[in-house]
mmCIF file with all atom_site columns, C-alpha atoms in Angstrom:
data_model
loop_
_atom_site.group_PDB
_atom_site.id
_atom_site.type_symbol
_atom_site.label_atom_id
_atom_site.label_alt_id
_atom_site.label_comp_id
_atom_site.label_asym_id
_atom_site.label_entity_id
_atom_site.label_seq_id
_atom_site.pdbx_PDB_ins_code
_atom_site.Cartn_x
_atom_site.Cartn_y
_atom_site.Cartn_z
_atom_site.occupancy
_atom_site.B_iso_or_equiv
_atom_site.pdbx_formal_charge
_atom_site.auth_seq_id
_atom_site.auth_comp_id
_atom_site.auth_asym_id
_atom_site.auth_atom_id
_atom_site.pdbx_PDB_model_num
ATOM 1   C CA . MET S 1 1   ? -8.022  -18.630 10.637  1.00 0.00 ? 6   MET S CA 1
ATOM 2   C CA . THR S 1 2   ? -5.685  -20.033 13.154  1.00 0.00 ? 7   THR S CA 1
ATOM 3   C CA . SER S 1 3   ? -2.605  -18.170 14.613  1.00 0.00 ? 8   SER S CA 1
ATOM 4   C CA . PRO S 1 4   ? 0.807   -19.197 13.259  1.00 0.00 ? 9   PRO S CA 1
ATOM 5   C CA . ILE S 1 5   ? 2.052   -18.848 17.004  1.00 0.00 ? 10  ILE S CA 1
ATOM 6   C CA . SER S 1 6   ? -0.927  -20.834 18.596  1.00 0.00 ? 11  SER S CA 1
ATOM 7   C CA . PRO S 1 7   ? -2.806  -23.104 16.380  1.00 0.00 ? 12  PRO S CA 1
ATOM 8   C CA . GLN S 1 8   ? -5.737  -23.145 18.854  1.00 0.00 ? 13  GLN S CA 1
ATOM 9   C CA . ALA S 1 9   ? -6.179  -19.337 18.782  1.00 0.00 ? 14  ALA S CA 1
ATOM 10  C CA . THR S 1 10  ? -8.130  -17.609 16.156  1.00 0.00 ? 15  THR S CA 1
ATOM 11  C CA . VAL S 1 11  ? -6.557  -14.306 14.970  1.00 0.00 ? 16  VAL S CA 1
ATOM 12  C CA . PHE S 1 12  ? -7.541  -11.803 12.504  1.00 0.00 ? 17  PHE S CA 1
ATOM 13  C CA . ARG S 1 13  ? -4.940  -9.291  11.750  1.00 0.00 ? 18  ARG S CA 1
ATOM 14  C CA . GLN S 1 14  ? -7.118  -6.323  10.597  1.00 0.00 ? 19  GLN S CA 1
ATOM 15  C CA . ALA S 1 15  ? -7.229  -2.613  11.110  1.00 0.00 ? 20  ALA S CA 1
ATOM 16  C CA . THR S 1 16  ? -9.084  0.462   9.962   1.00 0.00 ? 21  THR S CA 1
ATOM 17  C CA . VAL S 1 17  ? -7.526  3.986   9.849   1.00 0.00 ? 22  VAL S CA 1
ATOM 18  C CA . HIS S 1 18  ? -9.311  7.129   8.708   1.00 0.00 ? 23  HIS S CA 1
ATOM 19  C CA . ARG S 1 19  ? -7.180  10.293  7.879   1.00 0.00 ? 24  ARG S CA 1
ATOM 20  C CA . GLN S 1 20  ? -8.822  13.628  7.162   1.00 0.00 ? 25  GLN S CA 1
ATOM 21  C CA . THR S 1 21  ? -6.941  16.659  6.032   1.00 0.00 ? 26  THR S CA 1
ATOM 22  C CA . GLY S 1 22  ? -7.440  20.016  4.371   1.00 0.00 ? 27  GLY S CA 1
ATOM 23  C CA . GLU S 1 23  ? -6.923  18.346  1.138   1.00 0.00 ? 28  GLU S CA 1
ATOM 24  C CA . THR S 1 24  ? -7.898  14.654  1.597   1.00 0.00 ? 29  THR S CA 1
ATOM 25  C CA . ASP S 1 25  ? -10.332 12.245  3.187   1.00 0.00 ? 30  ASP S CA 1
ATOM 26  C CA . VAL S 1 26  ? -8.879  8.670   3.206   1.00 0.00 ? 31  VAL S CA 1
ATOM 27  C CA . LYS S 1 27  ? -10.296 5.470   4.817   1.00 0.00 ? 32  LYS S CA 1
ATOM 28  C CA . VAL S 1 28  ? -8.418  2.111   4.714   1.00 0.00 ? 33  VAL S CA 1
ATOM 29  C CA . THR S 1 29  ? -9.238  -1.248  5.959   1.00 0.00 ? 34  THR S CA 1
ATOM 30  C CA . VAL S 1 30  ? -6.824  -4.104  5.680   1.00 0.00 ? 35  VAL S CA 1
ATOM 31  C CA . LEU S 1 31  ? -7.190  -7.676  6.556   1.00 0.00 ? 36  LEU S CA 1
ATOM 32  C CA . LEU S 1 32  ? -3.569  -9.222  6.269   1.00 0.00 ? 37  LEU S CA 1
ATOM 33  C CA . ASP S 1 33  ? -4.826  -12.786 6.202   1.00 0.00 ? 38  ASP S CA 1
ATOM 34  C CA . GLY S 1 34  ? -7.266  -12.225 3.405   1.00 0.00 ? 39  GLY S CA 1
ATOM 35  C CA . THR S 1 35  ? -7.934  -13.878 -0.162  1.00 0.00 ? 40  THR S CA 1
ATOM 36  C CA . GLY S 1 36  ? -6.648  -11.011 -2.347  1.00 0.00 ? 41  GLY S CA 1
ATOM 37  C CA . GLN S 1 37  ? -10.032 -9.113  -2.452  1.00 0.00 ? 42  GLN S CA 1
ATOM 38  C CA . GLY S 1 38  ? -9.628  -5.365  -3.145  1.00 0.00 ? 43  GLY S CA 1
ATOM 39  C CA . HIS S 1 39  ? -12.318 -2.650  -3.016  1.00 0.00 ? 44  HIS S CA 1
ATOM 40  C CA . ILE S 1 40  ? -10.301 0.402   -4.104  1.00 0.00 ? 45  ILE S CA 1
ATOM 41  C CA . GLY S 1 41  ? -11.523 3.866   -5.012  1.00 0.00 ? 46  GLY S CA 1
ATOM 42  C CA . THR S 1 42  ? -8.915  6.707   -4.833  1.00 0.00 ? 47  THR S CA 1
ATOM 43  C CA . GLY S 1 43  ? -9.873  8.622   -7.908  1.00 0.00 ? 48  GLY S CA 1
ATOM 44  C CA . ILE S 1 44  ? -6.416  7.950   -9.346  1.00 0.00 ? 49  ILE S CA 1
ATOM 45  C CA . PRO S 1 45  ? -6.663  5.064   -11.907 1.00 0.00 ? 50  PRO S CA 1
ATOM 46  C CA . PHE S 1 46  ? -3.045  3.860   -11.794 1.00 0.00 ? 51  PHE S CA 1
ATOM 47  C CA . LEU S 1 47  ? -2.989  3.949   -7.905  1.00 0.00 ? 52  LEU S CA 1
ATOM 48  C CA . ASP S 1 48  ? -6.215  1.922   -7.818  1.00 0.00 ? 53  ASP S CA 1
ATOM 49  C CA . HIS S 1 49  ? -4.520  -0.534  -10.368 1.00 0.00 ? 54  HIS S CA 1
ATOM 50  C CA . MET S 1 50  ? -1.463  -0.902  -8.219  1.00 0.00 ? 55  MET S CA 1
ATOM 51  C CA . LEU S 1 51  ? -3.407  -1.383  -4.908  1.00 0.00 ? 56  LEU S CA 1
ATOM 52  C CA . HIS S 1 52  ? -5.485  -4.179  -6.682  1.00 0.00 ? 57  HIS S CA 1
ATOM 53  C CA . GLN S 1 53  ? -2.003  -5.788  -7.519  1.00 0.00 ? 58  GLN S CA 1
ATOM 54  C CA . LEU S 1 54  ? -0.951  -5.407  -3.929  1.00 0.00 ? 59  LEU S CA 1
ATOM 55  C CA . CYS S 1 55  ? -4.232  -7.315  -2.865  1.00 0.00 ? 60  CYS S CA 1
ATOM 56  C CA . SER S 1 56  ? -3.926  -10.077 -5.383  1.00 0.00 ? 61  SER S CA 1
ATOM 57  C CA . HIS S 1 57  ? -0.230  -10.556 -5.179  1.00 0.00 ? 62  HIS S CA 1
ATOM 58  C CA . GLY S 1 58  ? 0.012   -10.270 -1.331  1.00 0.00 ? 63  GLY S CA 1
ATOM 59  C CA . LEU S 1 59  ? -3.240  -12.277 -0.605  1.00 0.00 ? 64  LEU S CA 1
ATOM 60  C CA . LEU S 1 60  ? -4.547  -9.486  1.653   1.00 0.00 ? 65  LEU S CA 1
ATOM 61  C CA . ASP S 1 61  ? -7.927  -7.799  1.503   1.00 0.00 ? 66  ASP S CA 1
ATOM 62  C CA . LEU S 1 62  ? -7.991  -4.132  1.247   1.00 0.00 ? 67  LEU S CA 1
ATOM 63  C CA . THR S 1 63  ? -10.786 -1.511  1.122   1.00 0.00 ? 68  THR S CA 1
ATOM 64  C CA . VAL S 1 64  ? -9.584  2.108   0.167   1.00 0.00 ? 69  VAL S CA 1
ATOM 65  C CA . GLN S 1 65  ? -11.813 4.989   -0.217  1.00 0.00 ? 70  GLN S CA 1
ATOM 66  C CA . ALA S 1 66  ? -10.223 8.468   -0.834  1.00 0.00 ? 71  ALA S CA 1
ATOM 67  C CA . THR S 1 67  ? -11.252 11.830  -2.091  1.00 0.00 ? 72  THR S CA 1
ATOM 68  C CA . GLY S 1 68  ? -8.872  14.637  -2.709  1.00 0.00 ? 73  GLY S CA 1
ATOM 69  C CA . ASP S 1 69  ? -8.159  18.086  -4.083  1.00 0.00 ? 74  ASP S CA 1
ATOM 70  C CA . TYR S 1 70  ? -8.090  16.780  -7.723  1.00 0.00 ? 75  TYR S CA 1
ATOM 71  C CA . PRO S 1 71  ? -8.694  20.081  -9.465  1.00 0.00 ? 76  PRO S CA 1
ATOM 72  C CA . ILE S 1 72  ? -4.999  21.056  -8.399  1.00 0.00 ? 77  ILE S CA 1
ATOM 73  C CA . ASP S 1 73  ? -3.307  17.623  -8.847  1.00 0.00 ? 78  ASP S CA 1
ATOM 74  C CA . ASP S 1 74  ? -3.297  14.047  -7.235  1.00 0.00 ? 79  ASP S CA 1
ATOM 75  C CA . HIS S 1 75  ? -0.225  14.611  -5.139  1.00 0.00 ? 80  HIS S CA 1
ATOM 76  C CA . HIS S 1 76  ? -2.011  14.922  -1.802  1.00 0.00 ? 81  HIS S CA 1
ATOM 77  C CA . THR S 1 77  ? -4.269  11.941  -2.404  1.00 0.00 ? 82  THR S CA 1
ATOM 78  C CA . ASN S 1 78  ? -1.413  9.774   -3.431  1.00 0.00 ? 83  ASN S CA 1
ATOM 79  C CA . GLU S 1 79  ? 0.590   10.799  -0.437  1.00 0.00 ? 84  GLU S CA 1
ATOM 80  C CA . ASP S 1 80  ? -2.228  10.286  2.214   1.00 0.00 ? 85  ASP S CA 1
ATOM 81  C CA . VAL S 1 81  ? -3.380  7.201   0.743   1.00 0.00 ? 86  VAL S CA 1
ATOM 82  C CA . GLY S 1 82  ? 0.338   5.863   1.342   1.00 0.00 ? 87  GLY S CA 1
ATOM 83  C CA . ILE S 1 83  ? 0.369   7.287   4.965   1.00 0.00 ? 88  ILE S CA 1
ATOM 84  C CA . THR S 1 84  ? -3.039  5.824   5.767   1.00 0.00 ? 89  THR S CA 1
ATOM 85  C CA . LEU S 1 85  ? -2.194  2.449   4.326   1.00 0.00 ? 90  LEU S CA 1
ATOM 86  C CA . GLY S 1 86  ? 1.101   2.426   6.085   1.00 0.00 ? 91  GLY S CA 1
ATOM 87  C CA . GLN S 1 87  ? -0.572  3.239   9.478   1.00 0.00 ? 92  GLN S CA 1
ATOM 88  C CA . ALA S 1 88  ? -3.272  0.317   8.880   1.00 0.00 ? 93  ALA S CA 1
ATOM 89  C CA . LEU S 1 89  ? -0.712  -2.108  7.988   1.00 0.00 ? 94  LEU S CA 1
ATOM 90  C CA . ALA S 1 90  ? 1.324   -1.181  11.141  1.00 0.00 ? 95  ALA S CA 1
ATOM 91  C CA . LYS S 1 91  ? -1.686  -1.556  13.224  1.00 0.00 ? 96  LYS S CA 1
ATOM 92  C CA . ALA S 1 92  ? -2.796  -4.821  11.742  1.00 0.00 ? 97  ALA S CA 1
ATOM 93  C CA . LEU S 1 93  ? 0.791   -6.136  12.254  1.00 0.00 ? 98  LEU S CA 1
ATOM 94  C CA . GLY S 1 94  ? 0.575   -5.462  15.961  1.00 0.00 ? 99  GLY S CA 1
ATOM 95  C CA . ASP S 1 95  ? 3.571   -6.791  17.835  1.00 0.00 ? 100 ASP S CA 1
ATOM 96  C CA . ARG S 1 96  ? 4.780   -8.442  14.578  1.00 0.00 ? 101 ARG S CA 1
ATOM 97  C CA . LYS S 1 97  ? 5.071   -11.908 16.240  1.00 0.00 ? 102 LYS S CA 1
ATOM 98  C CA . GLY S 1 98  ? 5.101   -14.824 13.864  1.00 0.00 ? 103 GLY S CA 1
ATOM 99  C CA . ILE S 1 99  ? 6.445   -12.841 10.827  1.00 0.00 ? 104 ILE S CA 1
ATOM 100 C CA . GLU S 1 100 ? 9.804   -12.728 9.142   1.00 0.00 ? 105 GLU S CA 1
ATOM 101 C CA . ARG S 1 101 ? 11.348  -9.362  9.587   1.00 0.00 ? 106 ARG S CA 1
ATOM 102 C CA . PHE S 1 102 ? 12.976  -9.388  5.987   1.00 0.00 ? 107 PHE S CA 1
ATOM 103 C CA . GLY S 1 103 ? 11.472  -10.193 2.618   1.00 0.00 ? 108 GLY S CA 1
ATOM 104 C CA . TYR S 1 104 ? 12.599  -10.090 -0.975  1.00 0.00 ? 109 TYR S CA 1
ATOM 105 C CA . PHE S 1 105 ? 10.678  -10.470 -4.293  1.00 0.00 ? 110 PHE S CA 1
ATOM 106 C CA . VAL S 1 106 ? 11.623  -10.101 -7.874  1.00 0.00 ? 111 VAL S CA 1
ATOM 107 C CA . ALA S 1 107 ? 8.999   -10.277 -10.761 1.00 0.00 ? 112 ALA S CA 1
ATOM 108 C CA . PRO S 1 108 ? 9.668   -10.064 -14.504 1.00 0.00 ? 113 PRO S CA 1
ATOM 109 C CA . LEU S 1 109 ? 6.657   -8.206  -16.024 1.00 0.00 ? 114 LEU S CA 1
ATOM 110 C CA . ASP S 1 110 ? 6.011   -7.463  -19.632 1.00 0.00 ? 115 ASP S CA 1
ATOM 111 C CA . GLU S 1 111 ? 7.986   -4.195  -19.822 1.00 0.00 ? 116 GLU S CA 1
ATOM 112 C CA . ALA S 1 112 ? 9.570   -3.924  -16.410 1.00 0.00 ? 117 ALA S CA 1
ATOM 113 C CA . LEU S 1 113 ? 11.525  -5.876  -13.688 1.00 0.00 ? 118 LEU S CA 1
ATOM 114 C CA . VAL S 1 114 ? 10.157  -5.255  -10.296 1.00 0.00 ? 119 VAL S CA 1
ATOM 115 C CA . GLU S 1 115 ? 12.467  -5.942  -7.281  1.00 0.00 ? 120 GLU S CA 1
ATOM 116 C CA . VAL S 1 116 ? 11.298  -5.269  -3.799  1.00 0.00 ? 121 VAL S CA 1
ATOM 117 C CA . VAL S 1 117 ? 13.162  -5.662  -0.468  1.00 0.00 ? 122 VAL S CA 1
ATOM 118 C CA . LEU S 1 118 ? 11.142  -5.039  2.734   1.00 0.00 ? 123 LEU S CA 1
ATOM 119 C CA . ASP S 1 119 ? 12.261  -4.790  6.302   1.00 0.00 ? 124 ASP S CA 1
ATOM 120 C CA . PHE S 1 120 ? 9.516   -4.848  8.745   1.00 0.00 ? 125 PHE S CA 1
ATOM 121 C CA . SER S 1 121 ? 11.662  -3.451  11.713  1.00 0.00 ? 126 SER S CA 1
ATOM 122 C CA . GLY S 1 122 ? 9.530   -0.406  12.108  1.00 0.00 ? 127 GLY S CA 1
ATOM 123 C CA . ARG S 1 123 ? 12.343  2.053   11.040  1.00 0.00 ? 128 ARG S CA 1
ATOM 124 C CA . PRO S 1 124 ? 10.913  3.850   8.074   1.00 0.00 ? 129 PRO S CA 1
ATOM 125 C CA . THR S 1 125 ? 13.141  4.600   4.938   1.00 0.00 ? 130 THR S CA 1
ATOM 126 C CA . SER S 1 126 ? 12.653  4.148   1.325   1.00 0.00 ? 131 SER S CA 1
ATOM 127 C CA . ALA S 1 127 ? 14.720  4.052   -1.784  1.00 0.00 ? 132 ALA S CA 1
ATOM 128 C CA . THR S 1 128 ? 13.268  4.045   -5.333  1.00 0.00 ? 133 THR S CA 1
ATOM 129 C CA . ALA S 1 129 ? 14.923  3.629   -8.691  1.00 0.00 ? 134 ALA S CA 1
ATOM 130 C CA . SER S 1 130 ? 12.681  4.148   -11.697 1.00 0.00 ? 135 SER S CA 1
ATOM 131 C CA . THR S 1 131 ? 12.590  5.246   -15.402 1.00 0.00 ? 136 THR S CA 1
ATOM 132 C CA . PHE S 1 132 ? 8.850   5.306   -15.033 1.00 0.00 ? 137 PHE S CA 1
ATOM 133 C CA . ARG S 1 133 ? 7.229   8.093   -17.072 1.00 0.00 ? 138 ARG S CA 1
ATOM 134 C CA . PRO S 1 134 ? 3.700   9.387   -17.253 1.00 0.00 ? 139 PRO S CA 1
ATOM 135 C CA . SER S 1 135 ? 1.523   8.170   -20.201 1.00 0.00 ? 140 SER S CA 1
ATOM 136 C CA . GLY S 1 136 ? -2.054  8.076   -21.213 1.00 0.00 ? 141 GLY S CA 1
ATOM 137 C CA . TRP S 1 137 ? -2.918  5.376   -18.633 1.00 0.00 ? 142 TRP S CA 1
ATOM 138 C CA . ALA S 1 138 ? -0.838  6.646   -15.913 1.00 0.00 ? 143 ALA S CA 1
ATOM 139 C CA . PRO S 1 139 ? -1.083  10.546  -16.167 1.00 0.00 ? 144 PRO S CA 1
ATOM 140 C CA . THR S 1 140 ? 0.406   11.272  -12.772 1.00 0.00 ? 145 THR S CA 1
ATOM 141 C CA . THR S 1 141 ? 3.930   12.490  -11.773 1.00 0.00 ? 146 THR S CA 1
ATOM 142 C CA . PRO S 1 142 ? 6.052   9.480   -11.239 1.00 0.00 ? 147 PRO S CA 1
ATOM 143 C CA . ASN S 1 143 ? 8.096   10.819  -8.408  1.00 0.00 ? 148 ASN S CA 1
ATOM 144 C CA . TRP S 1 144 ? 4.787   11.091  -6.358  1.00 0.00 ? 149 TRP S CA 1
ATOM 145 C CA . TYR S 1 145 ? 4.834   7.305   -6.097  1.00 0.00 ? 150 TYR S CA 1
ATOM 146 C CA . GLY S 1 146 ? 8.037   7.652   -4.107  1.00 0.00 ? 151 GLY S CA 1
ATOM 147 C CA . ASN S 1 147 ? 6.028   9.853   -1.686  1.00 0.00 ? 152 ASN S CA 1
ATOM 148 C CA . PHE S 1 148 ? 3.343   6.995   -1.532  1.00 0.00 ? 153 PHE S CA 1
ATOM 149 C CA . ILE S 1 149 ? 5.943   4.381   -0.490  1.00 0.00 ? 154 ILE S CA 1
ATOM 150 C CA . LYS S 1 150 ? 7.584   6.633   1.994   1.00 0.00 ? 155 LYS S CA 1
ATOM 151 C CA . GLY S 1 151 ? 4.124   7.068   3.646   1.00 0.00 ? 156 GLY S CA 1
ATOM 152 C CA . TRP S 1 152 ? 4.313   3.594   4.783   1.00 0.00 ? 157 TRP S CA 1
#
């Protein structure tokens, strides 16, 4: 792949981050200029699904392997995957040259309207609004996904 800054240079915006705590063990590898490939194993089916969506719609390659204290709940794993993914994205972005600072996206899905606004300034903040409720296919507590996003 050639650099958007210098077409003669080959650049791979890639990073790997490993995070181990008393509750979790998470390893994330991200290639920003990928093809949408995801190798995801968090132990949380809905989180795995959402990370696969990030790969396919963001055209990035992502490998996530995580284990956690599932007999208690999936909160720590969810949060630590978010933190580790955020660190890997920041590392892969490097000095952020050649990218737009702001981004905006809206997607009408079957039963939801998704709206995302991103600012890659490096100042972390998050605001989420959702009526998402646990169900048979997503049996986790919905507000934990806010913690996942804040980890970025």
